[in-house]
Amino acid sequence: MLDKVIFFFFAGVAILSAGLMVTRRNAIHSAVFLITTLMATAGIFLQLRAEFIFIAQIILYVGGIMVLFIFVIMLVRLDVALHQIQFSRQKWVALLVTVALALEVGVMLWSSRKVPGQGFLLPNAVPAAGLPANTEALADSLFKAYLLPFEIVSVLLLVAMVGAVVMAKKRT
Amino acid sequence: MQDDAAQNQTLLGADELVLNMGPQHPSTHGVLRVKLKLDGERVRGTECVIGYLHRGVEKIAENRTYQQFAPYVDRMDYVAAVSNGLGYCEAVEKLLNVEAPPRAKVIRTIMTELQRIASHLIWLGTHALDIGALTPLFYCLREREEILKIFEKYCGARLTTHAFRIGGLQYETYDSFEKDVERFCKDFERRIQEYVDLLTGNSIWIGRTRNVGVLSAEDCIALGASGPVLRASGVKWDLRKAQPYAAYEQYKFEIPVGTNGDTYDRYMVRMEEMRQSRLICLQAIGNIPAGPIMGKVGKVLKPPAGEIYHSIEAPKGILGYYIVSDGTSQPYRVRIRPPSFINLQALDKMARGHLVADVVAIIGTLDIVLGEVDR
Amino acid sequence: MHPNLQALLVFVQNWWVELVSGVVIVAVVPLITGYLVLMERKLMADMQARLGPMRVGPHGLLQPIADAVKLLIKEDIIPDNADRFVFWLAPVVSMTAALTAMGAIAFGPSFLVARDINVGLLFVIGVSSLGLFGIVLGGWASNSHYSIMGALRSTAQLVSYETAAGLALVSGLLLAGTLKIRAIVQMQESLGVWFVFLAPVAFFIYVVASIAETNRAPFDLPEAESELVAGYMTEYSGFRWACYFLGEYANMIVVGAVATTLFLGGWLRPFPNVHWMNWLDVLPALSIAAVGAYCVYRAGKQPARVQVWFMWGVALACLATALILAAPLYGPLSFLQPGLHGAFWFLLKISAYIYLFMWLRFTLPRYRFDQLMHLGWYILIPLAIVNVLAVGVAMILETEYGWNRWLALVVTTAFTLAAALFLLRLNDKRSATASSAAPPEEPTTEDSYAG
């Protein structure tokens, strides 16, 4: 019962914020609603007992990426772009694509209802107390089974950082 | 203010911005308005707009007698009123060809040196406050309180003292004058050590003041800068030694000189000047000659027609009085050479190329008082 | 009974402690923050040879109440072109982040708001870092170029020092082996030593980084009044400004709590496991009784009757607190000991930490912004990385090669200090060649005083 209430609360906030995000004119308002969407999703992660993903979402997505978004929005003056009606002619294309995607997702969800053990909204998973601790389990798999991909991703991030610094440095 | 120029650029436009600082601002030490031309964070030029405190002192002088004008002089550099009074009284005495008696000269010297310490204390407190150190201000005010108490006991006023008269002094020193001054000077060594402990070796302080606002010796002389600003750039010029007045010839003291001409050197020079002033006071207190305190001056002063220029080493720099007399009891013209006004011209040279946050430190290190800049 | 109603009752039955604690935090922390501001003003006054607020209430003790009332009844000024939604939102975010972060902190073995969440420490750090949205949105909403610049600078400072703080915490976490708050303190209890003695460099880095995190002096250029660039708080007046301030002081408490939990042993007394040091258990009651005795002594010297009664009141309150703290020492009541004494030691440590913050604010001048970033990126972050390496190596030496733990840590700390000296020497050389003044100016004939 409590589970349902919490889930629907977070899900409702997420959907509402997402809707608000795509309909705002002001870019900063959109960014704020994206933040609330991300935090609601993090809440759902927490409810699924994935605490590390929950906090990683908050620290990285909200505390890192959204800060970057907001910096960019502030540093680039959007007034000019705001007053240009650029995308009005693509309304119908967008609607078409949205309907197609919604149909696809709906068909996929409908067809999986009959597959045993892979349904949705079936709360017959492992009871919470029996789950391994999320952080430890994640660390286990990351540093034992998936060590090589982890290192490759680290090198990738390093390359990205070095590239960003090199590109941003002024030619003095 | 800059909206028209900013139409076609991003928010951090690379063109020049003009940032207005003052006249109401916590750090401009009075009503000073500085227009900064910025290129991003760097200062490309400054323009000072002054005159917010102009009171027409020099014009007023033409309609007052010489004695009546003396209190006006205090209100110029209101932080160091006694020095202003000393310069004026000595200038008029030169015009009258009268000399103050030795006792008056020594007492004048003691008061002026105490005033130098008080002025430097205000400078130190406010300068440190601008750079972010909150505490030295209160310690400096605590010391200054002692000096102002001495002044109050002597002449009844703390700030605008009108301590001296043309020809000498009006008031005899009060009973515990020597004891008070001696006690203050003995205490003061320990207090200076407190300021040194807080600031001199502090790496944040050094980082904020080293190489900030460098003024070379040639620039100083070309701009006419004087006082600690000049001495910190390496020029050993102090009117107390070069053209001695009052009783300075009798005392042994050093003239501190800096090397780099940056804010840190100006800080060190003024700290050392406070120490030297203390030494002068201690030497003077030991033997104040007995005798009259007023010279042979009539009640109505009518100096012979002529002109005189007399300058003294005020705490801010060289303070000069150019007085033209036409034989009547009111001067024909009194022109004051204000050290802060002339030092302020160096602001542009010093601030160029620095960051905006340094401008506050540079204005503080020039030690300007707007009463003197604007008169 | 309706099943939903029953479910609700079960929920309240299971979670009432957490709910009440949450309400207590939101209600009490603003008051505590107000008194923290008064404490700062009194300490500042004491270090500056003056008295501080004395008028409002005895010795100024009602000053925070007066300030709060004043701020609440002030006119709410919103700049003309400001974005109203964001203008409203920014201080709220700042305060909410700080208060939420307090939810996961354990003040004693059984005093905590949330159930001991598995990623407790990370939660506190992550949520408290959301406060920077309050800053950046606040600067934006003020609709002034210089407010935005100030906000961006403040945010850049926060983000840089968060990295250093996080790395310093990682060194501590290597020793703790877990992110759960209670487990960290229990690890310190079982090892018998606070982690500050095992990883002192990490603690030092965390102290410096946390001062920058909370925008306190000497890192408070973005919000200093005597600077030219207006800070992000300029356009906020009245209660909105109070929310920002509250957020800043609550952040100080959070940061102090994290440092205390990870490095200073949380609710443990000094020498927690050493049996012959059990006499230290007397200290809580004794110290508060000493304060009470001092109040009695001063009561005789007060000039006004009201002040005498007030001092006696304070003395009685101290005595009562001392009795409560001494109660667990009496046999049958010893089950109270971990809770009460734990809370005392925890609060004492946080207070010492915050006292250090305030002390540094009154003593040190302010760093310029580029010097601040230089310190963060060129000195603190490399040092923190080296420290993580060193502590990791120490742990390997202990577990794989059987070294004595203390020996391993002393050796690696010495290595880290050597690295720190090297970094400082390197930076001195670098800053000696490049001074803050710009590249030498080409002599221009332009005279900015002309015309």
Short mmCIF file of N, CA, C and O in Angstrom, two decimals, chain C residues 230-282:
data_model
loop_
_atom_site.label_atom_id
_atom_site.label_comp_id
_atom_site.label_asym_id
_atom_site.label_seq_id
_atom_site.Cartn_x
_atom_site.Cartn_y
_atom_site.Cartn_z
N ALA C 230 28.54 42.71 -7.62
CA ALA C 230 27.48 42.44 -6.66
C ALA C 230 27.30 40.95 -6.51
O ALA C 230 27.35 40.21 -7.46
N GLY C 231 27.09 40.50 -5.30
CA GLY C 231 26.93 39.07 -5.11
C GLY C 231 25.55 38.62 -5.55
O GLY C 231 24.69 39.40 -5.92
N TYR C 232 25.32 37.31 -5.46
CA TYR C 232 24.04 36.78 -5.92
C TYR C 232 22.92 37.16 -4.96
O TYR C 232 21.76 37.07 -5.29
N MET C 233 23.29 37.62 -3.76
CA MET C 233 22.26 37.87 -2.76
C MET C 233 21.76 39.30 -2.77
O MET C 233 20.91 39.66 -1.97
N THR C 234 22.33 40.13 -3.67
CA THR C 234 22.06 41.56 -3.55
C THR C 234 20.59 41.91 -3.63
O THR C 234 20.12 42.76 -2.90
N GLU C 235 19.87 41.28 -4.57
CA GLU C 235 18.50 41.73 -4.80
C GLU C 235 17.52 41.13 -3.80
O GLU C 235 16.34 41.42 -3.86
N TYR C 236 18.00 40.27 -2.94
CA TYR C 236 17.10 39.62 -2.00
C TYR C 236 17.03 40.39 -0.72
O TYR C 236 18.06 40.74 -0.14
N SER C 237 15.84 40.64 -0.25
CA SER C 237 15.69 41.37 1.01
C SER C 237 14.69 40.62 1.86
O SER C 237 14.01 39.72 1.40
N GLY C 238 14.64 40.98 3.11
CA GLY C 238 13.63 40.39 3.98
C GLY C 238 13.83 38.91 4.15
O GLY C 238 14.95 38.43 4.28
N PHE C 239 12.74 38.18 4.15
CA PHE C 239 12.83 36.79 4.52
C PHE C 239 13.55 35.94 3.49
O PHE C 239 14.12 34.91 3.80
N ARG C 240 13.51 36.36 2.23
CA ARG C 240 14.24 35.58 1.22
C ARG C 240 15.72 35.57 1.53
O ARG C 240 16.40 34.55 1.44
N TRP C 241 16.25 36.75 1.92
CA TRP C 241 17.66 36.82 2.30
C TRP C 241 17.92 35.96 3.53
O TRP C 241 18.95 35.28 3.64
N ALA C 242 16.94 35.98 4.45
CA ALA C 242 17.10 35.16 5.65
C ALA C 242 17.20 33.69 5.28
O ALA C 242 17.96 32.95 5.90
N CYS C 243 16.44 33.26 4.25
CA CYS C 243 16.53 31.86 3.83
C CYS C 243 17.92 31.52 3.34
O CYS C 243 18.46 30.45 3.64
N TYR C 244 18.52 32.44 2.56
CA TYR C 244 19.88 32.19 2.09
C TYR C 244 20.84 32.05 3.25
O TYR C 244 21.68 31.16 3.30
N PHE C 245 20.73 33.00 4.16
CA PHE C 245 21.62 33.01 5.30
C PHE C 245 21.47 31.74 6.11
O PHE C 245 22.45 31.13 6.55
N LEU C 246 20.19 31.37 6.32
CA LEU C 246 19.89 30.16 7.04
C LEU C 246 20.52 28.96 6.36
O LEU C 246 21.12 28.11 7.00
N GLY C 247 20.38 28.93 5.02
CA GLY C 247 20.98 27.83 4.26
C GLY C 247 22.47 27.78 4.46
O GLY C 247 23.06 26.72 4.63
N GLU C 248 23.11 28.96 4.49
CA GLU C 248 24.57 28.96 4.65
C GLU C 248 24.97 28.43 6.01
O GLU C 248 25.89 27.60 6.13
N TYR C 249 24.29 28.87 7.06
CA TYR C 249 24.68 28.39 8.39
C TYR C 249 24.28 26.94 8.60
O TYR C 249 24.99 26.17 9.26
N ALA C 250 23.15 26.53 8.02
CA ALA C 250 22.78 25.12 8.13
C ALA C 250 23.80 24.26 7.40
O ALA C 250 24.14 23.15 7.83
N ASN C 251 24.31 24.78 6.28
CA ASN C 251 25.37 24.09 5.55
C ASN C 251 26.60 23.92 6.41
O ASN C 251 27.28 22.90 6.36
N MET C 252 26.90 24.96 7.20
CA MET C 252 28.04 24.85 8.11
C MET C 252 27.84 23.71 9.07
O MET C 252 28.75 22.95 9.36
N ILE C 253 26.62 23.59 9.59
CA ILE C 253 26.34 22.51 10.54
C ILE C 253 26.49 21.16 9.83
O ILE C 253 27.08 20.23 10.37
N VAL C 254 25.97 21.07 8.60
CA VAL C 254 26.04 19.80 7.88
C VAL C 254 27.48 19.40 7.65
O VAL C 254 27.88 18.25 7.87
N VAL C 255 28.27 20.37 7.19
CA VAL C 255 29.65 20.08 6.88
C VAL C 255 30.42 19.70 8.14
O VAL C 255 31.25 18.79 8.15
N GLY C 256 30.09 20.38 9.23
CA GLY C 256 30.70 20.01 10.52
C GLY C 256 30.31 18.61 10.93
O GLY C 256 31.12 17.84 11.45
N ALA C 257 29.04 18.27 10.68
CA ALA C 257 28.58 16.94 11.06
C ALA C 257 29.30 15.87 10.25
O ALA C 257 29.67 14.81 10.79
N VAL C 258 29.50 16.12 8.95
CA VAL C 258 30.20 15.13 8.13
C VAL C 258 31.62 14.94 8.63
O VAL C 258 32.11 13.82 8.78
N ALA C 259 32.31 16.07 8.89
CA ALA C 259 33.69 15.96 9.37
C ALA C 259 33.73 15.24 10.71
O ALA C 259 34.60 14.40 10.94
N THR C 260 32.78 15.56 11.58
CA THR C 260 32.78 14.92 12.88
C THR C 260 32.53 13.43 12.75
O THR C 260 33.19 12.61 13.39
N THR C 261 31.59 13.05 11.90
CA THR C 261 31.28 11.63 11.77
C THR C 261 32.45 10.85 11.22
O THR C 261 32.81 9.79 11.73
N LEU C 262 33.04 11.40 10.16
CA LEU C 262 34.05 10.60 9.49
C LEU C 262 35.41 10.70 10.17
O LEU C 262 36.14 9.72 10.24
N PHE C 263 35.77 11.89 10.65
CA PHE C 263 37.13 12.05 11.14
C PHE C 263 37.22 12.15 12.65
O PHE C 263 38.19 11.69 13.23
N LEU C 264 36.23 12.76 13.27
CA LEU C 264 36.39 13.05 14.69
C LEU C 264 35.65 12.07 15.57
O LEU C 264 35.46 12.33 16.74
N GLY C 265 35.21 10.94 15.03
CA GLY C 265 34.68 9.91 15.91
C GLY C 265 33.23 10.08 16.28
O GLY C 265 32.76 9.41 17.19
N GLY C 266 32.50 10.98 15.58
CA GLY C 266 31.06 11.04 15.80
C GLY C 266 30.70 11.24 17.25
O GLY C 266 31.08 12.21 17.88
N TRP C 267 29.96 10.31 17.79
CA TRP C 267 29.50 10.46 19.16
C TRP C 267 30.39 9.78 20.16
O TRP C 267 30.01 9.60 21.33
N LEU C 268 31.60 9.37 19.74
CA LEU C 268 32.46 8.69 20.68
C LEU C 268 33.22 9.68 21.53
O LEU C 268 33.59 10.74 21.06
N ARG C 269 33.48 9.28 22.76
CA ARG C 269 34.31 10.16 23.56
C ARG C 269 35.76 9.90 23.18
O ARG C 269 36.07 8.90 22.53
N PRO C 270 36.68 10.80 23.56
CA PRO C 270 38.10 10.52 23.27
C PRO C 270 38.50 9.21 23.92
O PRO C 270 38.07 8.89 25.01
N PHE C 271 39.34 8.44 23.24
CA PHE C 271 39.74 7.13 23.73
C PHE C 271 38.52 6.26 24.04
O PHE C 271 38.28 5.91 25.18
N PRO C 272 37.77 5.93 23.01
CA PRO C 272 36.49 5.29 23.28
C PRO C 272 36.57 3.90 23.88
O PRO C 272 35.70 3.52 24.64
N ASN C 273 37.62 3.17 23.54
CA ASN C 273 37.62 1.79 24.01
C ASN C 273 38.55 1.56 25.17
O ASN C 273 38.57 0.47 25.74
N VAL C 274 39.34 2.56 25.49
CA VAL C 274 40.34 2.36 26.53
C VAL C 274 39.66 2.36 27.88
O VAL C 274 39.04 3.35 28.27
N HIS C 275 39.77 1.28 28.58
CA HIS C 275 38.96 1.14 29.79
C HIS C 275 39.39 2.07 30.90
O HIS C 275 38.55 2.63 31.61
N TRP C 276 40.72 2.29 31.03
CA TRP C 276 41.15 3.10 32.15
C TRP C 276 40.89 4.58 31.91
O TRP C 276 41.12 5.40 32.78
N MET C 277 40.40 4.92 30.69
CA MET C 277 40.02 6.30 30.44
C MET C 277 38.54 6.52 30.73
O MET C 277 38.00 7.55 30.31
N ASN C 278 37.91 5.58 31.36
CA ASN C 278 36.47 5.73 31.60
C ASN C 278 36.14 6.93 32.45
O ASN C 278 35.00 7.38 32.46
N TRP C 279 37.14 7.46 33.16
CA TRP C 279 36.87 8.65 33.94
C TRP C 279 36.46 9.82 33.06
O TRP C 279 35.87 10.78 33.52
N LEU C 280 36.79 9.72 31.76
CA LEU C 280 36.36 10.78 30.86
C LEU C 280 34.85 10.88 30.76
O LEU C 280 34.32 11.90 30.33
N ASP C 281 34.17 9.80 31.15
CA ASP C 281 32.72 9.85 31.09
C ASP C 281 32.14 10.88 32.02
O ASP C 281 30.99 11.27 31.89
N VAL C 282 32.93 11.26 32.99
CA VAL C 282 32.44 12.27 33.93
C VAL C 282 32.45 13.66 33.30
O VAL C 282 31.72 14.55 33.73
#
